[in-house]
Amino acid sequence: MTRAEQKEHTRRTLLAASRRLFAAKGYGAVGLAEIVRESGVTKGALYHHFAGKAELFRAVLEEVQQEVAARVVAAAEAAADPWDQLKNGCAAFVAAGADPEVQRIMLVDGPAVLGWTEWRAIDEATSAKHLTEALTTLIENGTLPAQPVAPLTRLLSGAMNEAALWLAQSTGPDDLADTQTALSRLLDSLRAHH
């Protein structure tokens, strides 16, 4: 392995070990010594890549956010019609957010560790960006009534984040399906009626 490959391998190893620990125990219950032990690298190697635990968590959060965004985009792109793309993407977001690992890192610890402003900035660069683009297209093509996109994006994003948080705590076997149905009805109610 070249030196650059070795550095990247160490970084990936640290991210993978940290992600497992943060997802299982939560940010507050994980110490750097445990991350170092779990990843099999030295504390010096950790500090070579990350200034500390918060910076390491931020990198894990960004990775999780990008994975969720990729799942949303893949689900949306599976449909040809822009309306179906929006509905598929929103359903995929809620399903991804219901995953306990994603939920813990992205929706619970993310805002708590980084603060609301920084967490929102990361969300804006991933999920909210795709939602804004989809809604803009639907307003432009007349599927949705003409309206400002920013508040609609925030309202839908907030509803989906809250649904994902609830799903992570819920125990009902039909809760995800019921949430998907409710989300579908909510979205359908927004359509322009010609």
CSV table of C-alpha atoms in Angstrom, one decimal:
chain,number,residue,atom,x,y,z
A,1,MET,CA,0.0,0.0,0.0
A,2,THR,CA,1.2,3.5,-0.8
A,3,ARG,CA,1.4,6.0,2.0
A,4,ALA,CA,-1.8,7.8,0.7
A,5,GLU,CA,-3.6,4.5,0.5
A,6,GLN,CA,-2.5,3.7,4.1
A,7,LYS,CA,-3.7,7.1,5.3
A,8,GLU,CA,-7.1,6.6,3.6
A,9,HIS,CA,-7.4,3.1,5.1
A,10,THR,CA,-6.7,4.4,8.6
A,11,ARG,CA,-9.3,7.1,8.1
A,12,ARG,CA,-11.9,4.6,6.9
A,13,THR,CA,-11.1,2.3,9.7
A,14,LEU,CA,-11.6,5.1,12.3
A,15,LEU,CA,-14.9,6.1,10.6
A,16,ALA,CA,-16.3,2.6,10.5
A,17,ALA,CA,-15.4,1.8,14.2
A,18,SER,CA,-16.7,5.2,15.4
A,19,ARG,CA,-19.9,4.7,13.4
A,20,ARG,CA,-20.6,1.3,15.0
A,21,LEU,CA,-19.9,2.7,18.5
A,22,PHE,CA,-21.9,5.9,18.1
A,23,ALA,CA,-24.9,3.9,16.6
A,24,ALA,CA,-24.8,1.3,19.4
A,25,LYS,CA,-24.1,3.5,22.4
A,26,GLY,CA,-24.7,7.1,21.4
A,27,TYR,CA,-22.1,9.9,21.2
A,28,GLY,CA,-22.0,10.7,24.9
A,29,ALA,CA,-21.3,7.1,25.9
A,30,VAL,CA,-18.3,6.6,23.6
A,31,GLY,CA,-14.8,7.7,24.5
A,32,LEU,CA,-11.7,8.2,22.3
A,33,ALA,CA,-9.9,5.3,24.1
A,34,GLU,CA,-12.7,3.0,23.0
A,35,ILE,CA,-12.6,4.2,19.4
A,36,VAL,CA,-8.8,3.7,19.3
A,37,ARG,CA,-9.1,0.3,20.8
A,38,GLU,CA,-12.0,-0.8,18.5
A,39,SER,CA,-10.3,0.5,15.4
A,40,GLY,CA,-6.8,-0.9,16.2
A,41,VAL,CA,-5.0,2.4,15.6
A,42,THR,CA,-3.0,4.7,17.9
A,43,LYS,CA,-4.4,7.8,19.5
A,44,GLY,CA,-1.8,9.7,17.4
A,45,ALA,CA,-3.2,8.3,14.2
A,46,LEU,CA,-6.7,9.4,15.3
A,47,TYR,CA,-5.5,12.9,16.0
A,48,HIS,CA,-3.6,12.9,12.7
A,49,HIS,CA,-7.0,12.6,10.9
A,50,PHE,CA,-9.4,14.3,13.4
A,51,ALA,CA,-9.0,17.1,15.9
A,52,GLY,CA,-11.1,15.1,18.4
A,53,LYS,CA,-14.3,13.2,19.0
A,54,ALA,CA,-16.7,15.9,17.8
A,55,GLU,CA,-14.8,16.2,14.4
A,56,LEU,CA,-14.9,12.4,14.1
A,57,PHE,CA,-18.6,12.4,14.8
A,58,ARG,CA,-19.2,15.1,12.2
A,59,ALA,CA,-17.4,13.0,9.6
A,60,VAL,CA,-19.6,10.0,10.5
A,61,LEU,CA,-22.7,12.1,10.4
A,62,GLU,CA,-21.8,13.5,6.9
A,63,GLU,CA,-21.3,9.9,5.7
A,64,VAL,CA,-24.7,8.8,7.1
A,65,GLN,CA,-26.4,11.9,5.6
A,66,GLN,CA,-24.8,11.2,2.2
A,67,GLU,CA,-25.9,7.5,2.3
A,68,VAL,CA,-29.5,8.5,3.1
A,69,ALA,CA,-29.4,11.1,0.3
A,70,ALA,CA,-28.2,8.5,-2.1
A,71,ARG,CA,-31.0,6.1,-1.1
A,72,VAL,CA,-33.5,8.9,-1.6
A,73,VAL,CA,-32.1,9.9,-5.0
A,74,ALA,CA,-32.0,6.2,-6.1
A,75,ALA,CA,-35.7,5.7,-5.1
A,76,ALA,CA,-36.7,8.9,-6.8
A,77,GLU,CA,-34.8,8.1,-10.0
A,78,ALA,CA,-36.6,4.8,-10.2
A,79,ALA,CA,-39.7,6.7,-11.3
A,80,ALA,CA,-40.0,8.6,-14.6
A,81,ASP,CA,-42.7,11.0,-13.5
A,82,PRO,CA,-41.6,14.0,-11.2
A,83,TRP,CA,-44.5,13.5,-8.9
A,84,ASP,CA,-43.7,9.8,-8.4
A,85,GLN,CA,-40.1,10.8,-7.9
A,86,LEU,CA,-41.1,13.1,-5.0
A,87,LYS,CA,-43.3,10.5,-3.4
A,88,ASN,CA,-40.7,7.7,-3.8
A,89,GLY,CA,-37.9,9.9,-2.4
A,90,CYS,CA,-39.9,11.0,0.6
A,91,ALA,CA,-40.9,7.4,1.3
A,92,ALA,CA,-37.3,6.3,1.1
A,93,PHE,CA,-36.2,9.1,3.5
A,94,VAL,CA,-38.7,8.0,6.1
A,95,ALA,CA,-37.7,4.4,5.7
A,96,ALA,CA,-34.0,5.2,6.0
A,97,GLY,CA,-34.6,7.4,9.0
A,98,ALA,CA,-36.5,4.6,10.7
A,99,ASP,CA,-33.2,2.6,10.7
A,100,PRO,CA,-32.0,2.8,14.4
A,101,GLU,CA,-28.4,3.5,13.4
A,102,VAL,CA,-29.3,6.3,11.0
A,103,GLN,CA,-31.9,7.7,13.5
A,104,ARG,CA,-29.4,7.8,16.4
A,105,ILE,CA,-26.6,9.4,14.4
A,106,MET,CA,-28.5,11.7,12.1
A,107,LEU,CA,-31.6,12.7,14.0
A,108,VAL,CA,-30.8,12.4,17.7
A,109,ASP,CA,-27.1,12.9,18.2
A,110,GLY,CA,-26.5,15.0,15.1
A,111,PRO,CA,-28.3,18.2,16.3
A,112,ALA,CA,-27.3,17.6,20.0
A,113,VAL,CA,-23.6,17.2,19.3
A,114,LEU,CA,-23.1,19.7,16.5
A,115,GLY,CA,-25.8,22.2,17.4
A,116,TRP,CA,-28.9,23.0,15.4
A,117,THR,CA,-27.2,25.5,13.0
A,118,GLU,CA,-24.4,23.2,11.9
A,119,TRP,CA,-26.7,20.2,11.7
A,120,ARG,CA,-29.1,22.1,9.5
A,121,ALA,CA,-26.2,23.2,7.2
A,122,ILE,CA,-25.3,19.5,6.6
A,123,ASP,CA,-29.0,18.6,6.1
A,124,GLU,CA,-29.4,21.5,3.6
A,125,ALA,CA,-26.4,20.2,1.6
A,126,THR,CA,-28.0,16.7,1.3
A,127,SER,CA,-31.7,15.9,2.0
A,128,ALA,CA,-33.1,19.4,1.9
A,129,LYS,CA,-31.3,20.2,-1.4
A,130,HIS,CA,-33.0,17.3,-3.2
A,131,LEU,CA,-36.4,18.1,-1.7
A,132,THR,CA,-36.1,21.7,-2.8
A,133,GLU,CA,-35.2,20.6,-6.4
A,134,ALA,CA,-38.1,18.2,-6.6
A,135,LEU,CA,-40.6,20.7,-5.2
A,136,THR,CA,-39.3,23.4,-7.6
A,137,THR,CA,-39.8,21.1,-10.6
A,138,LEU,CA,-43.4,20.3,-9.5
A,139,ILE,CA,-44.3,23.9,-9.0
A,140,GLU,CA,-42.8,24.8,-12.4
A,141,ASN,CA,-44.7,22.1,-14.2
A,142,GLY,CA,-48.0,22.9,-12.4
A,143,THR,CA,-48.3,19.7,-10.4
A,144,LEU,CA,-48.2,21.8,-7.2
A,145,PRO,CA,-49.8,25.3,-6.9
A,146,ALA,CA,-47.4,28.2,-7.3
A,147,GLN,CA,-45.9,29.0,-3.9
A,148,PRO,CA,-42.6,29.8,-2.2
A,149,VAL,CA,-40.5,26.6,-2.1
A,150,ALA,CA,-38.5,27.3,1.1
A,151,PRO,CA,-41.3,27.1,3.6
A,152,LEU,CA,-42.8,24.1,1.9
A,153,THR,CA,-39.4,22.3,2.0
A,154,ARG,CA,-39.0,23.1,5.7
A,155,LEU,CA,-42.5,21.9,6.6
A,156,LEU,CA,-42.1,18.6,4.7
A,157,SER,CA,-38.6,18.1,6.0
A,158,GLY,CA,-39.7,18.6,9.5
A,159,ALA,CA,-42.6,16.3,9.2
A,160,MET,CA,-40.4,13.5,7.8
A,161,ASN,CA,-37.7,14.0,10.4
A,162,GLU,CA,-40.4,13.8,13.2
A,163,ALA,CA,-41.9,10.7,11.6
A,164,ALA,CA,-38.5,9.0,11.4
A,165,LEU,CA,-37.8,9.9,15.1
A,166,TRP,CA,-41.2,8.5,16.1
A,167,LEU,CA,-40.7,5.3,14.1
A,168,ALA,CA,-37.4,4.6,15.8
A,169,GLN,CA,-39.2,4.5,19.1
A,170,SER,CA,-42.4,2.8,18.0
A,171,THR,CA,-43.1,-0.9,18.4
A,172,GLY,CA,-46.1,-1.4,16.2
A,173,PRO,CA,-45.5,-3.8,13.3
A,174,ASP,CA,-47.5,-1.6,10.9
A,175,ASP,CA,-46.1,1.7,12.0
A,176,LEU,CA,-43.8,2.2,9.0
A,177,ALA,CA,-46.5,1.2,6.5
A,178,ASP,CA,-49.0,3.4,8.3
A,179,THR,CA,-46.6,6.3,8.3
A,180,GLN,CA,-45.8,5.8,4.6
A,181,THR,CA,-49.6,5.8,3.8
A,182,ALA,CA,-50.1,9.0,5.9
A,183,LEU,CA,-47.1,10.7,4.1
A,184,SER,CA,-48.5,9.7,0.7
A,185,ARG,CA,-51.9,11.2,1.6
A,186,LEU,CA,-50.3,14.4,2.9
A,187,LEU,CA,-48.3,14.8,-0.3
A,188,ASP,CA,-51.3,14.1,-2.4
A,189,SER,CA,-53.3,16.8,-0.6
A,190,LEU,CA,-50.7,19.3,-1.8
A,191,ARG,CA,-51.3,18.7,-5.5
A,192,ALA,CA,-53.0,21.4,-7.7
A,193,HIS,CA,-56.5,20.4,-8.6
A,194,HIS,CA,-57.2,21.2,-12.2
